[in-house]
Amino acid sequence: MRRAGHDFGVWPVSRVGSLPLAGLGRATKDFLFPPTCLCCRKAVASAGALCQECWSAILFIERPYCDRLGTPFATDLGQEGLISPEAVANPPVYGRARAVAQFDEGPVRTLVHRLKYGDRLEIARSLGLWMARAGADILAEADVVVPVPMHRRRLMKRRYNQANVLARAVSAHHGIPVDPFLLERIKSTPTQVNLTRSQRALNMQGAFAVPEAARPKVEGRAIVLVDDVLTSGATLNAAARVLLRHRAARVDVLVFARVL
Ligand SMILES: [Zn+2]
């Protein structure tokens, strides 16, 4: 794991143009609403960026990493496509996973929390850009991105699904179509926080379905599932299993952060 050397922090100014303030010049906008860090709200040079302090506190995941799990290797063996022993011993249902950063208690947790409970559009724009970069290889081979769906009872309470917001942001940057209707959450699952790995897998059994009308759109397609955080993989495995059962050609996974 290394800190990213390239600039993940700045959202291109042209993309801010979709805000209602699009008619104003950038200088005017910055005067009225000085850009602040997405995480700690300290002043920064441009909108959609992180301050230096938050930026350097994030553990970005970069190559070399396991081609299947996307987990970083300690040393660079100089070969592409290497698989970690863990991926061999305990392979996921999905093909490959990619993540922007390691989930921890610092700025990554704050960004995930903000995405869920407020400021979602500004944060989603930047997270979507970083995710499109981190998942460039799997997106290049995909036909469609599908957000991990939320059960409708929870959706009514929460009003939006952060996975859907992220999938749309990835799509806006990359150009790949997004289809939130290929997968449905049919079981409302209790929180997974205090469960073991095998309890989580059991908890997720039968949680997802492919609606009848969506089946022709799943068959033969290469799908990238999008979520905010990958924890044990139980949720993404369950979602991938259902898509593969309906003959998806392949299912890969793209998240903002993963627990390592
Ligand atoms: Zn900051």
PDB file of C-alpha atoms and ligand atoms in Angstrom:
ATOM      1  CA  MET A   1       0.000   0.000   0.000  1.00  0.00           C
ATOM      2  CA  ARG A   2       1.340   3.384  -0.962  1.00  0.00           C
ATOM      3  CA  ARG A   3      -0.010   6.864  -0.866  1.00  0.00           C
ATOM      4  CA  ALA A   4      -1.196   7.871  -4.295  1.00  0.00           C
ATOM      5  CA  GLY A   5       1.356   9.952  -6.104  1.00  0.00           C
ATOM      6  CA  HIS A   6      -0.981  11.337  -8.724  1.00  0.00           C
ATOM      7  CA  ASP A   7      -3.714  13.871  -8.206  1.00  0.00           C
ATOM      8  CA  PHE A   8      -6.967  12.221  -7.130  1.00  0.00           C
ATOM      9  CA  GLY A   9      -8.046  15.362  -5.380  1.00  0.00           C
ATOM     10  CA  VAL A  10      -9.345  17.772  -7.954  1.00  0.00           C
ATOM     11  CA  TRP A  11     -12.636  17.411  -9.738  1.00  0.00           C
ATOM     12  CA  PRO A  12     -12.383  18.958 -13.225  1.00  0.00           C
ATOM     13  CA  VAL A  13     -13.979  22.392 -13.187  1.00  0.00           C
ATOM     14  CA  SER A  14     -16.073  21.590 -16.279  1.00  0.00           C
ATOM     15  CA  ARG A  15     -17.994  18.995 -14.241  1.00  0.00           C
ATOM     16  CA  VAL A  16     -19.066  21.535 -11.680  1.00  0.00           C
ATOM     17  CA  GLY A  17     -21.021  23.084 -14.565  1.00  0.00           C
ATOM     18  CA  SER A  18     -24.070  20.953 -13.846  1.00  0.00           C
ATOM     19  CA  LEU A  19     -24.683  22.811 -10.581  1.00  0.00           C
ATOM     20  CA  PRO A  20     -27.495  25.390 -10.620  1.00  0.00           C
ATOM     21  CA  LEU A  21     -24.795  28.061 -10.441  1.00  0.00           C
ATOM     22  CA  ALA A  22     -23.466  27.061 -13.851  1.00  0.00           C
ATOM     23  CA  GLY A  23     -24.123  30.532 -15.248  1.00  0.00           C
ATOM     24  CA  LEU A  24     -21.722  32.169 -12.839  1.00  0.00           C
ATOM     25  CA  GLY A  25     -18.005  32.343 -13.490  1.00  0.00           C
ATOM     26  CA  ARG A  26     -15.776  30.137 -11.393  1.00  0.00           C
ATOM     27  CA  ALA A  27     -14.216  33.096  -9.617  1.00  0.00           C
ATOM     28  CA  THR A  28     -17.669  34.369  -8.595  1.00  0.00           C
ATOM     29  CA  LYS A  29     -18.711  30.932  -7.365  1.00  0.00           C
ATOM     30  CA  ASP A  30     -15.508  30.564  -5.364  1.00  0.00           C
ATOM     31  CA  PHE A  31     -16.076  34.011  -3.855  1.00  0.00           C
ATOM     32  CA  LEU A  32     -19.672  33.228  -2.856  1.00  0.00           C
ATOM     33  CA  PHE A  33     -18.962  29.631  -1.831  1.00  0.00           C
ATOM     34  CA  PRO A  34     -15.238  29.178  -1.185  1.00  0.00           C
ATOM     35  CA  PRO A  35     -14.323  25.540  -1.933  1.00  0.00           C
ATOM     36  CA  THR A  36     -13.785  23.422   1.172  1.00  0.00           C
ATOM     37  CA  CYS A  37     -12.216  20.027   1.846  1.00  0.00           C
ATOM     38  CA  LEU A  38     -14.753  17.230   1.196  1.00  0.00           C
ATOM     39  CA  CYS A  39     -13.792  15.748   4.511  1.00  0.00           C
ATOM     40  CA  CYS A  40     -12.879  18.367   7.145  1.00  0.00           C
ATOM     41  CA  ARG A  41     -14.291  21.489   5.378  1.00  0.00           C
ATOM     42  CA  LYS A  42     -11.021  23.418   5.574  1.00  0.00           C
ATOM     43  CA  ALA A  43     -10.503  25.861   2.663  1.00  0.00           C
ATOM     44  CA  VAL A  44      -8.988  24.266  -0.468  1.00  0.00           C
ATOM     45  CA  ALA A  45      -8.023  25.585  -3.905  1.00  0.00           C
ATOM     46  CA  SER A  46     -10.745  23.884  -5.939  1.00  0.00           C
ATOM     47  CA  ALA A  47     -14.148  22.280  -5.450  1.00  0.00           C
ATOM     48  CA  GLY A  48     -14.416  18.514  -4.937  1.00  0.00           C
ATOM     49  CA  ALA A  49     -10.933  18.183  -3.453  1.00  0.00           C
ATOM     50  CA  LEU A  50      -9.404  17.109  -0.173  1.00  0.00           C
ATOM     51  CA  CYS A  51      -7.003  19.228   1.868  1.00  0.00           C
ATOM     52  CA  GLN A  52      -3.392  18.083   2.099  1.00  0.00           C
ATOM     53  CA  GLU A  53      -3.856  16.688   5.600  1.00  0.00           C
ATOM     54  CA  CYS A  54      -6.907  14.540   4.778  1.00  0.00           C
ATOM     55  CA  TRP A  55      -5.363  13.520   1.465  1.00  0.00           C
ATOM     56  CA  SER A  56      -2.209  12.155   3.046  1.00  0.00           C
ATOM     57  CA  ALA A  57      -4.183  10.338   5.774  1.00  0.00           C
ATOM     58  CA  ILE A  58      -5.937   8.139   3.178  1.00  0.00           C
ATOM     59  CA  LEU A  59      -4.404   4.755   2.374  1.00  0.00           C
ATOM     60  CA  PHE A  60      -5.018   4.553  -1.365  1.00  0.00           C
ATOM     61  CA  ILE A  61      -4.846   1.042  -2.819  1.00  0.00           C
ATOM     62  CA  GLU A  62      -2.477   0.871  -5.748  1.00  0.00           C
ATOM     63  CA  ARG A  63      -0.759  -1.826  -7.752  1.00  0.00           C
ATOM     64  CA  PRO A  64       0.707  -4.297  -7.125  1.00  0.00           C
ATOM     65  CA  TYR A  65      -2.401  -6.032  -5.815  1.00  0.00           C
ATOM     66  CA  CYS A  66      -4.088  -9.440  -6.083  1.00  0.00           C
ATOM     67  CA  ASP A  67      -5.837  -9.513  -9.450  1.00  0.00           C
ATOM     68  CA  ARG A  68      -8.965 -11.135  -7.958  1.00  0.00           C
ATOM     69  CA  LEU A  69      -9.365  -9.628  -4.497  1.00  0.00           C
ATOM     70  CA  GLY A  70      -7.713  -6.289  -5.247  1.00  0.00           C
ATOM     71  CA  THR A  71      -5.824  -6.545  -1.936  1.00  0.00           C
ATOM     72  CA  PRO A  72      -2.347  -5.024  -2.016  1.00  0.00           C
ATOM     73  CA  PHE A  73       0.830  -7.107  -2.099  1.00  0.00           C
ATOM     74  CA  ALA A  74       3.622  -6.169   0.288  1.00  0.00           C
ATOM     75  CA  THR A  75       6.282  -6.510  -2.403  1.00  0.00           C
ATOM     76  CA  ASP A  76       6.226  -6.001  -6.135  1.00  0.00           C
ATOM     77  CA  LEU A  77       7.069  -9.261  -7.916  1.00  0.00           C
ATOM     78  CA  GLY A  78       6.931  -7.433 -11.230  1.00  0.00           C
ATOM     79  CA  GLN A  79       4.250  -9.691 -12.737  1.00  0.00           C
ATOM     80  CA  GLU A  80       0.789  -8.692 -13.881  1.00  0.00           C
ATOM     81  CA  GLY A  81      -2.296 -10.711 -12.921  1.00  0.00           C
ATOM     82  CA  LEU A  82      -0.908 -12.414  -9.793  1.00  0.00           C
ATOM     83  CA  ILE A  83      -3.418 -14.017  -7.416  1.00  0.00           C
ATOM     84  CA  SER A  84      -2.973 -13.953  -3.631  1.00  0.00           C
ATOM     85  CA  PRO A  85      -2.939 -17.221  -1.604  1.00  0.00           C
ATOM     86  CA  GLU A  86      -6.155 -16.038   0.064  1.00  0.00           C
ATOM     87  CA  ALA A  87      -7.929 -15.751  -3.304  1.00  0.00           C
ATOM     88  CA  VAL A  88      -6.848 -19.310  -4.147  1.00  0.00           C
ATOM     89  CA  ALA A  89      -7.904 -20.723  -0.757  1.00  0.00           C
ATOM     90  CA  ASN A  90     -11.164 -18.826  -0.483  1.00  0.00           C
ATOM     91  CA  PRO A  91     -12.178 -17.481  -3.910  1.00  0.00           C
ATOM     92  CA  PRO A  92     -15.033 -14.953  -4.014  1.00  0.00           C
ATOM     93  CA  VAL A  93     -18.153 -15.572  -6.105  1.00  0.00           C
ATOM     94  CA  TYR A  94     -17.432 -12.405  -8.110  1.00  0.00           C
ATOM     95  CA  GLY A  95     -14.507 -12.277 -10.512  1.00  0.00           C
ATOM     96  CA  ARG A  96     -12.395  -9.288  -9.478  1.00  0.00           C
ATOM     97  CA  ALA A  97     -12.731  -6.530  -6.902  1.00  0.00           C
ATOM     98  CA  ARG A  98     -11.277  -3.021  -7.098  1.00  0.00           C
ATOM     99  CA  ALA A  99     -11.317  -0.323  -4.405  1.00  0.00           C
ATOM    100  CA  VAL A 100     -10.017   3.224  -4.138  1.00  0.00           C
ATOM    101  CA  ALA A 101      -8.844   3.088  -0.543  1.00  0.00           C
ATOM    102  CA  GLN A 102      -8.521   1.045   2.592  1.00  0.00           C
ATOM    103  CA  PHE A 103     -11.403   1.584   5.023  1.00  0.00           C
ATOM    104  CA  ASP A 104     -10.231   2.999   8.336  1.00  0.00           C
ATOM    105  CA  GLU A 105     -11.336   5.391  11.060  1.00  0.00           C
ATOM    106  CA  GLY A 106      -9.877   8.472   9.349  1.00  0.00           C
ATOM    107  CA  PRO A 107     -11.073  10.535   6.373  1.00  0.00           C
ATOM    108  CA  VAL A 108     -12.316   7.451   4.466  1.00  0.00           C
ATOM    109  CA  ARG A 109     -14.863   6.722   7.191  1.00  0.00           C
ATOM    110  CA  THR A 110     -15.900  10.390   7.242  1.00  0.00           C
ATOM    111  CA  LEU A 111     -16.395  10.422   3.456  1.00  0.00           C
ATOM    112  CA  VAL A 112     -18.497   7.226   3.561  1.00  0.00           C
ATOM    113  CA  HIS A 113     -20.565   8.654   6.411  1.00  0.00           C
ATOM    114  CA  ARG A 114     -21.095  11.978   4.612  1.00  0.00           C
ATOM    115  CA  LEU A 115     -22.129  10.159   1.450  1.00  0.00           C
ATOM    116  CA  LYS A 116     -24.770   8.277   3.430  1.00  0.00           C
ATOM    117  CA  TYR A 117     -26.110  11.097   5.550  1.00  0.00           C
ATOM    118  CA  GLY A 118     -25.548  14.352   3.696  1.00  0.00           C
ATOM    119  CA  ASP A 119     -23.594  16.345   1.094  1.00  0.00           C
ATOM    120  CA  ARG A 120     -24.039  13.371  -1.148  1.00  0.00           C
ATOM    121  CA  LEU A 121     -23.793  14.971  -4.564  1.00  0.00           C
ATOM    122  CA  GLU A 122     -20.551  16.857  -4.110  1.00  0.00           C
ATOM    123  CA  ILE A 123     -18.873  13.865  -2.485  1.00  0.00           C
ATOM    124  CA  ALA A 124     -20.287  11.347  -4.968  1.00  0.00           C
ATOM    125  CA  ARG A 125     -18.813  13.313  -7.884  1.00  0.00           C
ATOM    126  CA  SER A 126     -15.300  12.996  -6.510  1.00  0.00           C
ATOM    127  CA  LEU A 127     -15.699   9.431  -5.249  1.00  0.00           C
ATOM    128  CA  GLY A 128     -17.117   8.421  -8.640  1.00  0.00           C
ATOM    129  CA  LEU A 129     -14.088   9.877 -10.386  1.00  0.00           C
ATOM    130  CA  TRP A 130     -11.648   8.065  -8.099  1.00  0.00           C
ATOM    131  CA  MET A 131     -13.630   4.810  -8.463  1.00  0.00           C
ATOM    132  CA  ALA A 132     -13.660   5.092 -12.260  1.00  0.00           C
ATOM    133  CA  ARG A 133      -9.857   5.348 -12.120  1.00  0.00           C
ATOM    134  CA  ALA A 134      -9.367   2.537  -9.593  1.00  0.00           C
ATOM    135  CA  GLY A 135     -11.687   0.260 -11.598  1.00  0.00           C
ATOM    136  CA  ALA A 136     -10.458   1.238 -15.068  1.00  0.00           C
ATOM    137  CA  ASP A 137      -9.482  -2.340 -16.012  1.00  0.00           C
ATOM    138  CA  ILE A 138     -12.766  -3.990 -14.981  1.00  0.00           C
ATOM    139  CA  LEU A 139     -14.897  -1.135 -16.390  1.00  0.00           C
ATOM    140  CA  ALA A 140     -13.134  -1.452 -19.752  1.00  0.00           C
ATOM    141  CA  GLU A 141     -14.458  -5.020 -20.054  1.00  0.00           C
ATOM    142  CA  ALA A 142     -17.960  -4.342 -18.690  1.00  0.00           C
ATOM    143  CA  ASP A 143     -21.320  -3.668 -20.350  1.00  0.00           C
ATOM    144  CA  VAL A 144     -23.167  -2.110 -17.428  1.00  0.00           C
ATOM    145  CA  VAL A 145     -22.737  -1.014 -13.801  1.00  0.00           C
ATOM    146  CA  VAL A 146     -25.327  -2.122 -11.246  1.00  0.00           C
ATOM    147  CA  PRO A 147     -25.601  -0.569  -7.773  1.00  0.00           C
ATOM    148  CA  VAL A 148     -26.103  -3.004  -4.894  1.00  0.00           C
ATOM    149  CA  PRO A 149     -29.807  -2.436  -4.200  1.00  0.00           C
ATOM    150  CA  MET A 150     -31.370  -1.518  -0.895  1.00  0.00           C
ATOM    151  CA  HIS A 151     -34.600  -3.090   0.373  1.00  0.00           C
ATOM    152  CA  ARG A 152     -37.525  -0.784  -0.401  1.00  0.00           C
ATOM    153  CA  ARG A 153     -38.495  -0.400   3.259  1.00  0.00           C
ATOM    154  CA  ARG A 154     -35.025   0.874   4.039  1.00  0.00           C
ATOM    155  CA  LEU A 155     -35.014   3.002   0.915  1.00  0.00           C
ATOM    156  CA  MET A 156     -38.244   4.684   2.025  1.00  0.00           C
ATOM    157  CA  LYS A 157     -36.681   5.499   5.378  1.00  0.00           C
ATOM    158  CA  ARG A 158     -33.312   6.623   4.014  1.00  0.00           C
ATOM    159  CA  ARG A 159     -34.727   8.185   0.800  1.00  0.00           C
ATOM    160  CA  TYR A 160     -31.726   7.300  -1.362  1.00  0.00           C
ATOM    161  CA  ASN A 161     -29.285   4.457  -1.896  1.00  0.00           C
ATOM    162  CA  GLN A 162     -25.660   5.596  -1.701  1.00  0.00           C
ATOM    163  CA  ALA A 163     -24.606   2.704  -3.981  1.00  0.00           C
ATOM    164  CA  ASN A 164     -26.935   4.073  -6.651  1.00  0.00           C
ATOM    165  CA  VAL A 165     -25.526   7.592  -6.243  1.00  0.00           C
ATOM    166  CA  LEU A 166     -21.989   6.188  -6.633  1.00  0.00           C
ATOM    167  CA  ALA A 167     -22.887   4.035  -9.654  1.00  0.00           C
ATOM    168  CA  ARG A 168     -24.321   7.109 -11.371  1.00  0.00           C
ATOM    169  CA  ALA A 169     -21.204   9.112 -10.554  1.00  0.00           C
ATOM    170  CA  VAL A 170     -18.953   6.360 -11.981  1.00  0.00           C
ATOM    171  CA  SER A 171     -21.146   6.235 -15.075  1.00  0.00           C
ATOM    172  CA  ALA A 172     -21.089  10.030 -15.475  1.00  0.00           C
ATOM    173  CA  HIS A 173     -17.320   9.987 -15.499  1.00  0.00           C
ATOM    174  CA  HIS A 174     -16.692   6.796 -17.467  1.00  0.00           C
ATOM    175  CA  GLY A 175     -19.638   6.755 -19.872  1.00  0.00           C
ATOM    176  CA  ILE A 176     -20.631   3.159 -19.067  1.00  0.00           C
ATOM    177  CA  PRO A 177     -24.422   2.750 -18.684  1.00  0.00           C
ATOM    178  CA  VAL A 178     -25.909   2.184 -15.234  1.00  0.00           C
ATOM    179  CA  ASP A 179     -28.979   0.005 -14.642  1.00  0.00           C
ATOM    180  CA  PRO A 180     -30.375  -0.080 -11.092  1.00  0.00           C
ATOM    181  CA  PHE A 181     -33.218  -2.420 -12.140  1.00  0.00           C
ATOM    182  CA  LEU A 182     -31.238  -5.574 -12.951  1.00  0.00           C
ATOM    183  CA  LEU A 183     -31.109  -6.585  -9.309  1.00  0.00           C
ATOM    184  CA  GLU A 184     -33.644  -6.315  -6.495  1.00  0.00           C
ATOM    185  CA  ARG A 185     -33.276  -6.727  -2.753  1.00  0.00           C
ATOM    186  CA  ILE A 186     -36.127  -8.986  -1.723  1.00  0.00           C
ATOM    187  CA  LYS A 187     -35.087  -9.681   1.874  1.00  0.00           C
ATOM    188  CA  SER A 188     -34.603  -7.007   4.493  1.00  0.00           C
ATOM    189  CA  THR A 189     -31.438  -8.136   6.257  1.00  0.00           C
ATOM    190  CA  PRO A 190     -30.620  -7.209   9.850  1.00  0.00           C
ATOM    191  CA  THR A 191     -27.392  -5.297  10.421  1.00  0.00           C
ATOM    192  CA  GLN A 192     -24.250  -7.351   9.832  1.00  0.00           C
ATOM    193  CA  VAL A 193     -22.010  -5.454  12.219  1.00  0.00           C
ATOM    194  CA  ASN A 194     -21.738  -8.085  14.967  1.00  0.00           C
ATOM    195  CA  LEU A 195     -21.843 -11.186  12.792  1.00  0.00           C
ATOM    196  CA  THR A 196     -19.017 -13.576  11.896  1.00  0.00           C
ATOM    197  CA  ARG A 197     -18.065 -14.195   8.278  1.00  0.00           C
ATOM    198  CA  SER A 198     -20.202 -17.356   7.971  1.00  0.00           C
ATOM    199  CA  GLN A 199     -23.129 -15.733   9.805  1.00  0.00           C
ATOM    200  CA  ARG A 200     -22.973 -12.870   7.325  1.00  0.00           C
ATOM    201  CA  ALA A 201     -23.089 -15.266   4.376  1.00  0.00           C
ATOM    202  CA  LEU A 202     -26.113 -17.022   5.911  1.00  0.00           C
ATOM    203  CA  ASN A 203     -27.757 -13.676   6.639  1.00  0.00           C
ATOM    204  CA  MET A 204     -27.478 -12.673   2.975  1.00  0.00           C
ATOM    205  CA  GLN A 205     -28.907 -15.919   1.579  1.00  0.00           C
ATOM    206  CA  GLY A 206     -31.911 -15.178  -0.635  1.00  0.00           C
ATOM    207  CA  ALA A 207     -31.479 -11.430  -0.167  1.00  0.00           C
ATOM    208  CA  PHE A 208     -31.338 -10.621  -3.897  1.00  0.00           C
ATOM    209  CA  ALA A 209     -33.284 -11.537  -7.014  1.00  0.00           C
ATOM    210  CA  VAL A 210     -33.200 -10.660 -10.696  1.00  0.00           C
ATOM    211  CA  PRO A 211     -36.689  -9.419 -11.653  1.00  0.00           C
ATOM    212  CA  GLU A 212     -38.307 -11.386 -14.481  1.00  0.00           C
ATOM    213  CA  ALA A 213     -38.286  -8.416 -16.865  1.00  0.00           C
ATOM    214  CA  ALA A 214     -34.548  -7.865 -16.280  1.00  0.00           C
ATOM    215  CA  ARG A 215     -33.437 -11.430 -17.057  1.00  0.00           C
ATOM    216  CA  PRO A 216     -32.767 -10.896 -20.784  1.00  0.00           C
ATOM    217  CA  LYS A 217     -30.623  -7.873 -19.831  1.00  0.00           C
ATOM    218  CA  VAL A 218     -28.492  -9.944 -17.446  1.00  0.00           C
ATOM    219  CA  GLU A 219     -27.831 -12.952 -19.663  1.00  0.00           C
ATOM    220  CA  GLY A 220     -24.471 -12.750 -21.416  1.00  0.00           C
ATOM    221  CA  ARG A 221     -23.616  -9.324 -19.970  1.00  0.00           C
ATOM    222  CA  ALA A 222     -20.435  -8.341 -18.160  1.00  0.00           C
ATOM    223  CA  ILE A 223     -21.577  -6.555 -15.004  1.00  0.00           C
ATOM    224  CA  VAL A 224     -19.736  -4.389 -12.472  1.00  0.00           C
ATOM    225  CA  LEU A 225     -21.486  -4.271  -9.095  1.00  0.00           C
ATOM    226  CA  VAL A 226     -20.996  -0.957  -7.265  1.00  0.00           C
ATOM    227  CA  ASP A 227     -21.151  -0.372  -3.507  1.00  0.00           C
ATOM    228  CA  ASP A 228     -19.629   2.080  -1.026  1.00  0.00           C
ATOM    229  CA  VAL A 229     -17.755  -0.351   1.225  1.00  0.00           C
ATOM    230  CA  LEU A 230     -16.654  -3.985   0.915  1.00  0.00           C
ATOM    231  CA  THR A 231     -16.459  -5.586   4.355  1.00  0.00           C
ATOM    232  CA  SER A 232     -16.598  -9.416   4.459  1.00  0.00           C
ATOM    233  CA  GLY A 233     -17.790  -9.668   0.860  1.00  0.00           C
ATOM    234  CA  ALA A 234     -20.978 -11.475   1.953  1.00  0.00           C
ATOM    235  CA  THR A 235     -23.308  -8.900   0.373  1.00  0.00           C
ATOM    236  CA  LEU A 236     -21.385  -8.651  -2.904  1.00  0.00           C
ATOM    237  CA  ASN A 237     -20.974 -12.442  -3.115  1.00  0.00           C
ATOM    238  CA  ALA A 238     -24.721 -12.933  -2.658  1.00  0.00           C
ATOM    239  CA  ALA A 239     -25.503 -10.310  -5.316  1.00  0.00           C
ATOM    240  CA  ALA A 240     -22.942 -11.778  -7.744  1.00  0.00           C
ATOM    241  CA  ARG A 241     -24.266 -15.314  -7.193  1.00  0.00           C
ATOM    242  CA  VAL A 242     -27.789 -14.314  -8.261  1.00  0.00           C
ATOM    243  CA  LEU A 243     -26.545 -12.492 -11.379  1.00  0.00           C
ATOM    244  CA  LEU A 244     -24.340 -15.456 -12.374  1.00  0.00           C
ATOM    245  CA  ARG A 245     -27.246 -17.846 -11.807  1.00  0.00           C
ATOM    246  CA  HIS A 246     -29.115 -15.797 -14.402  1.00  0.00           C
ATOM    247  CA  ARG A 247     -26.185 -16.298 -16.791  1.00  0.00           C
ATOM    248  CA  ALA A 248     -24.348 -13.003 -16.517  1.00  0.00           C
ATOM    249  CA  ALA A 249     -21.120 -13.430 -18.500  1.00  0.00           C
ATOM    250  CA  ARG A 250     -19.059 -12.096 -15.580  1.00  0.00           C
ATOM    251  CA  VAL A 251     -19.530 -10.076 -12.418  1.00  0.00           C
ATOM    252  CA  ASP A 252     -16.819  -7.827 -11.011  1.00  0.00           C
ATOM    253  CA  VAL A 253     -16.987  -5.471  -8.030  1.00  0.00           C
ATOM    254  CA  LEU A 254     -16.078  -1.799  -7.608  1.00  0.00           C
ATOM    255  CA  VAL A 255     -16.237  -0.062  -4.222  1.00  0.00           C
ATOM    256  CA  PHE A 256     -14.918   3.143  -2.741  1.00  0.00           C
ATOM    257  CA  ALA A 257     -13.351   1.525   0.309  1.00  0.00           C
ATOM    258  CA  ARG A 258     -12.606  -1.959   1.547  1.00  0.00           C
ATOM    259  CA  VAL A 259     -11.861  -3.392   4.948  1.00  0.00           C
ATOM    260  CA  LEU A 260      -8.481  -5.160   4.938  1.00  0.00           C
TER     261      LEU A 260
HETATM  262 ZN    ZN B   1      -9.446  18.053   5.040  1.00  0.00          ZN
END
